[in-house]
Structure formats: structure tokens, C-alpha cells
Amino acid sequence: MLDQCDEYTPSEQRIGANNPSTVKLEKKRNAHFMTLLYFILLSLFAGFAVPLQAGTNAKLGNLLGHPLWATAVSLMVSLVVLIVVIIAVKAPRPNLAAVQDGPWWIWMGGVAGVFYITVALLMAPRLGALNFIMAVLIGQLIVSIAIDYFGLLGFPKQSLNINKLVGVLVVIGGFLITTRT
């Protein structure tokens, strides 16, 4: 029965499969899927870096004698790496004049970075990598829902539906399960 449905029938067997517009549409869908897959994998790898960053910065804080020194060193290393990447990709010079007209909150990313790095290096060793990252994830999910729903920080407004709420509740439930063991 599934083979009678266009969705499950190979493109060569579909009616009009040789039609150039059908082929073009299928190529566009495949390209969109591959782009989405690439973005998801890149985000997944960025997620891999978060607990590694918390652990390495915690050790660095111990060695330097204070967590704020580890935050400073981490951000300095980040700056050096960033400069290398900017040069490597030949990024254009920033438009500093445009920044003057930006909203006040555009500078909060740096503040959030210092806060996160410092809290991560203090809390990750106490909570363990999994519990710390799950707590961070729940915080990210809650704020992300608010950002999407209200269209904050320049994001387009997105509706809040039951699927999104259930997804967040599942993560919260997972957190509660992992912290009880």
C-alpha cells in the first residue's frame, strides 16, 4: 500500500517524474535537506564543545588559582583563535558606524559569555558534566521559547504549540531523572 503513495514511490516511477519542473523541485528539496542536515550536524558538534569547555576551564581555574582568571584566559584564547579565523576567511572589516545605532542589548552577548564561562567552570565540577549541561539546556530552552514567542532580540515571532511544550517537558523530565541517580 505504501508503494502506491507518491511520497514513498521512487521519483522515476512518479507521474511527471521526467518533467523538468518536477526534477527541479526534487533537487531543491534534496538541497534543502542537505543544508538542514549540515546545519544540524554543525550545531551538534558545537554542542559537543560545551561540556568540554566547562571541564577544561574548570581545570584551568584550579591551576590559575581563581575562576575569573580562567574566564579571562579562555576569552583571550578565544580572541586569538577568532582573529586567525577572521583572517583565514577574509572577513570584511566591521561596520563600526552601524553599531552606534544598534540597540543597547547588542553588547549583552559578551556579558552572557563571561557569566556562562565563569558559572560553567564553577558548577560543572560540582554537578558533573551531564547534570550541568542538562541544567544549561533547560535554561536555554526556556529562554528560547520566550525569545521565539515574543520575537525578542530581532528574532521573528513564532507560535508556541503543544509539541514544543511537550519537548521541553521531556527534557525537564530527563533532567529530573538524571539528578536523582
mmCIF file of C-alpha atoms in Angstrom:
data_model
loop_
_atom_site.group_PDB
_atom_site.id
_atom_site.type_symbol
_atom_site.label_atom_id
_atom_site.label_comp_id
_atom_site.label_asym_id
_atom_site.label_seq_id
_atom_site.Cartn_x
_atom_site.Cartn_y
_atom_site.Cartn_z
ATOM 1 C CA MET A 1 0.000 0.000 0.000
ATOM 2 C CA LEU A 2 2.872 2.389 0.739
ATOM 3 C CA ASP A 3 4.259 1.903 -2.759
ATOM 4 C CA GLN A 4 1.077 3.453 -4.195
ATOM 5 C CA CYS A 5 1.697 6.742 -2.414
ATOM 6 C CA ASP A 6 3.811 9.360 -4.259
ATOM 7 C CA GLU A 7 5.727 10.067 -1.080
ATOM 8 C CA TYR A 8 7.076 6.507 -0.968
ATOM 9 C CA THR A 9 7.391 5.873 -4.711
ATOM 10 C CA PRO A 10 10.821 6.363 -6.314
ATOM 11 C CA SER A 11 10.911 9.591 -8.306
ATOM 12 C CA GLU A 12 11.448 7.749 -11.611
ATOM 13 C CA GLN A 13 8.101 5.982 -11.207
ATOM 14 C CA ARG A 14 6.049 9.049 -10.312
ATOM 15 C CA ILE A 15 3.767 10.616 -12.845
ATOM 16 C CA GLY A 16 5.628 13.506 -14.402
ATOM 17 C CA ALA A 17 8.931 12.478 -12.854
ATOM 18 C CA ASN A 18 10.720 13.397 -16.063
ATOM 19 C CA ASN A 19 9.046 16.791 -16.108
ATOM 20 C CA PRO A 20 11.830 19.388 -15.690
ATOM 21 C CA SER A 21 9.869 21.300 -13.040
ATOM 22 C CA THR A 22 9.364 18.102 -11.020
ATOM 23 C CA VAL A 23 13.060 17.248 -11.253
ATOM 24 C CA LYS A 24 13.990 20.820 -10.310
ATOM 25 C CA LEU A 25 11.642 20.736 -7.297
ATOM 26 C CA GLU A 26 13.099 17.425 -6.131
ATOM 27 C CA LYS A 27 16.653 18.742 -6.464
ATOM 28 C CA LYS A 28 15.644 21.823 -4.476
ATOM 29 C CA ARG A 29 14.145 19.636 -1.719
ATOM 30 C CA ASN A 30 17.278 17.469 -1.619
ATOM 31 C CA ALA A 31 19.494 20.558 -1.428
ATOM 32 C CA HIS A 32 17.334 21.979 1.370
ATOM 33 C CA PHE A 33 17.533 18.686 3.279
ATOM 34 C CA MET A 34 21.327 18.527 2.902
ATOM 35 C CA THR A 35 21.677 22.139 4.058
ATOM 36 C CA LEU A 36 19.460 21.446 7.062
ATOM 37 C CA LEU A 37 21.424 18.287 7.847
ATOM 38 C CA TYR A 38 24.691 20.238 7.632
ATOM 39 C CA PHE A 39 23.338 22.917 9.999
ATOM 40 C CA ILE A 40 22.119 20.288 12.468
ATOM 41 C CA LEU A 41 25.441 18.430 12.420
ATOM 42 C CA LEU A 42 27.386 21.658 12.872
ATOM 43 C CA SER A 43 25.136 22.566 15.818
ATOM 44 C CA LEU A 44 25.618 19.075 17.245
ATOM 45 C CA PHE A 45 29.389 19.487 17.109
ATOM 46 C CA ALA A 46 29.055 22.893 18.778
ATOM 47 C CA GLY A 47 27.092 21.102 21.480
ATOM 48 C CA PHE A 48 29.970 18.655 21.891
ATOM 49 C CA ALA A 49 32.236 21.610 22.668
ATOM 50 C CA VAL A 50 30.135 22.948 25.555
ATOM 51 C CA PRO A 51 30.884 20.278 28.197
ATOM 52 C CA LEU A 52 34.496 20.157 27.019
ATOM 53 C CA GLN A 53 34.738 23.909 27.527
ATOM 54 C CA ALA A 54 33.256 23.648 31.018
ATOM 55 C CA GLY A 55 35.656 20.898 32.031
ATOM 56 C CA THR A 56 38.787 22.450 30.577
ATOM 57 C CA ASN A 57 38.001 25.856 32.056
ATOM 58 C CA ALA A 58 37.317 24.303 35.472
ATOM 59 C CA LYS A 59 40.759 22.676 35.436
ATOM 60 C CA LEU A 60 42.299 25.923 34.206
ATOM 61 C CA GLY A 61 40.643 27.798 37.085
ATOM 62 C CA ASN A 62 42.105 25.349 39.590
ATOM 63 C CA LEU A 63 45.574 25.714 38.114
ATOM 64 C CA LEU A 64 45.406 29.525 37.950
ATOM 65 C CA GLY A 65 44.050 29.835 41.481
ATOM 66 C CA HIS A 66 40.762 31.621 40.707
ATOM 67 C CA PRO A 67 37.868 31.017 38.297
ATOM 68 C CA LEU A 68 37.893 34.562 36.965
ATOM 69 C CA TRP A 69 41.470 34.120 35.733
ATOM 70 C CA ALA A 70 40.326 31.040 33.846
ATOM 71 C CA THR A 71 37.496 33.074 32.319
ATOM 72 C CA ALA A 72 39.986 35.760 31.256
ATOM 73 C CA VAL A 73 42.423 33.250 29.759
ATOM 74 C CA SER A 74 39.593 31.411 27.989
ATOM 75 C CA LEU A 75 38.340 34.619 26.428
ATOM 76 C CA MET A 76 41.864 35.661 25.405
ATOM 77 C CA VAL A 77 42.407 32.301 23.716
ATOM 78 C CA SER A 78 39.013 32.723 22.048
ATOM 79 C CA LEU A 79 40.071 36.139 20.762
ATOM 80 C CA VAL A 80 43.320 34.798 19.306
ATOM 81 C CA VAL A 81 41.525 31.909 17.588
ATOM 82 C CA LEU A 82 38.833 34.281 16.340
ATOM 83 C CA ILE A 83 41.414 36.621 14.822
ATOM 84 C CA VAL A 84 43.003 33.681 12.996
ATOM 85 C CA VAL A 85 39.585 32.587 11.667
ATOM 86 C CA ILE A 86 38.707 36.149 10.591
ATOM 87 C CA ILE A 87 41.962 36.354 8.651
ATOM 88 C CA ALA A 88 41.548 32.857 7.198
ATOM 89 C CA VAL A 89 38.043 33.502 5.853
ATOM 90 C CA LYS A 90 38.951 37.054 4.806
ATOM 91 C CA ALA A 91 36.016 38.565 6.662
ATOM 92 C CA PRO A 92 35.344 42.193 5.675
ATOM 93 C CA ARG A 93 36.076 44.965 8.152
ATOM 94 C CA PRO A 94 33.262 45.592 10.611
ATOM 95 C CA ASN A 95 30.869 48.491 10.119
ATOM 96 C CA LEU A 96 31.531 50.250 13.416
ATOM 97 C CA ALA A 97 29.320 53.210 12.488
ATOM 98 C CA ALA A 98 26.275 50.917 12.286
ATOM 99 C CA VAL A 99 26.948 49.588 15.787
ATOM 100 C CA GLN A 100 26.402 53.072 17.227
ATOM 101 C CA ASP A 101 22.804 52.976 16.024
ATOM 102 C CA GLY A 102 22.164 49.470 17.383
ATOM 103 C CA PRO A 103 20.028 48.721 20.435
ATOM 104 C CA TRP A 104 21.670 48.747 23.881
ATOM 105 C CA TRP A 105 21.319 44.992 24.299
ATOM 106 C CA ILE A 106 23.697 44.087 21.444
ATOM 107 C CA TRP A 107 26.557 44.202 23.974
ATOM 108 C CA MET A 108 24.943 41.670 26.312
ATOM 109 C CA GLY A 109 26.363 38.700 24.393
ATOM 110 C CA GLY A 110 29.786 39.443 25.858
ATOM 111 C CA VAL A 111 28.344 39.763 29.342
ATOM 112 C CA ALA A 112 26.476 36.485 28.889
ATOM 113 C CA GLY A 113 29.684 34.816 27.685
ATOM 114 C CA VAL A 114 31.620 35.860 30.789
ATOM 115 C CA PHE A 115 28.737 34.796 33.026
ATOM 116 C CA TYR A 116 28.390 31.407 31.329
ATOM 117 C CA ILE A 117 32.106 30.602 31.309
ATOM 118 C CA THR A 118 32.509 31.566 34.971
ATOM 119 C CA VAL A 119 29.427 29.649 36.135
ATOM 120 C CA ALA A 120 30.413 26.645 33.995
ATOM 121 C CA LEU A 121 33.864 26.353 35.477
ATOM 122 C CA LEU A 122 32.455 26.667 38.990
ATOM 123 C CA MET A 123 29.385 24.440 38.671
ATOM 124 C CA ALA A 124 30.389 21.711 36.199
ATOM 125 C CA PRO A 125 32.806 20.017 38.623
ATOM 126 C CA ARG A 126 30.220 20.192 41.417
ATOM 127 C CA LEU A 127 27.240 18.948 39.412
ATOM 128 C CA GLY A 128 29.054 16.718 36.937
ATOM 129 C CA ALA A 129 29.116 17.300 33.198
ATOM 130 C CA LEU A 130 25.722 15.730 32.461
ATOM 131 C CA ASN A 131 23.738 17.483 35.186
ATOM 132 C CA PHE A 132 25.399 20.809 34.472
ATOM 133 C CA ILE A 133 24.768 20.636 30.734
ATOM 134 C CA MET A 134 21.181 19.483 31.224
ATOM 135 C CA ALA A 135 20.541 22.429 33.563
ATOM 136 C CA VAL A 136 22.101 24.763 30.976
ATOM 137 C CA LEU A 137 19.999 23.176 28.254
ATOM 138 C CA ILE A 138 16.783 23.662 30.219
ATOM 139 C CA GLY A 139 17.697 27.307 30.776
ATOM 140 C CA GLN A 140 18.383 27.684 27.062
ATOM 141 C CA LEU A 141 15.085 26.054 26.139
ATOM 142 C CA ILE A 142 13.035 28.258 28.471
ATOM 143 C CA VAL A 143 14.661 31.473 27.273
ATOM 144 C CA SER A 144 14.468 30.292 23.643
ATOM 145 C CA ILE A 145 10.721 29.766 23.955
ATOM 146 C CA ALA A 146 10.342 33.319 25.282
ATOM 147 C CA ILE A 147 12.594 34.751 22.544
ATOM 148 C CA ASP A 148 10.628 32.974 19.815
ATOM 149 C CA TYR A 149 7.178 33.669 21.263
ATOM 150 C CA PHE A 150 7.734 37.381 21.878
ATOM 151 C CA GLY A 151 10.074 37.951 18.935
ATOM 152 C CA LEU A 152 12.855 39.257 21.163
ATOM 153 C CA LEU A 153 16.365 40.244 20.026
ATOM 154 C CA GLY A 154 15.269 40.649 16.430
ATOM 155 C CA PHE A 155 14.008 37.073 16.021
ATOM 156 C CA PRO A 156 10.715 36.613 14.156
ATOM 157 C CA LYS A 157 7.775 35.706 16.376
ATOM 158 C CA GLN A 158 6.947 32.008 16.423
ATOM 159 C CA SER A 159 3.897 30.413 17.895
ATOM 160 C CA LEU A 160 4.088 28.216 20.951
ATOM 161 C CA ASN A 161 2.391 24.874 20.430
ATOM 162 C CA ILE A 162 1.875 21.653 22.339
ATOM 163 C CA ASN A 163 4.750 19.882 20.537
ATOM 164 C CA LYS A 164 7.241 22.490 21.698
ATOM 165 C CA LEU A 165 5.922 22.393 25.260
ATOM 166 C CA VAL A 166 5.997 18.600 25.391
ATOM 167 C CA GLY A 167 9.544 18.591 24.013
ATOM 168 C CA VAL A 168 10.722 20.951 26.747
ATOM 169 C CA LEU A 169 8.866 18.962 29.411
ATOM 170 C CA VAL A 170 10.549 15.757 28.197
ATOM 171 C CA VAL A 171 13.964 17.378 28.646
ATOM 172 C CA ILE A 172 12.974 18.625 32.115
ATOM 173 C CA GLY A 173 11.771 15.106 32.960
ATOM 174 C CA GLY A 174 15.099 13.700 31.772
ATOM 175 C CA PHE A 175 16.909 16.188 33.982
ATOM 176 C CA LEU A 176 14.854 15.167 36.995
ATOM 177 C CA ILE A 177 15.609 11.511 36.295
ATOM 178 C CA THR A 178 19.364 12.064 35.928
ATOM 179 C CA THR A 179 19.666 14.179 39.065
ATOM 180 C CA ARG A 180 18.007 11.500 41.213
ATOM 181 C CA THR A 181 20.654 8.883 40.435
#
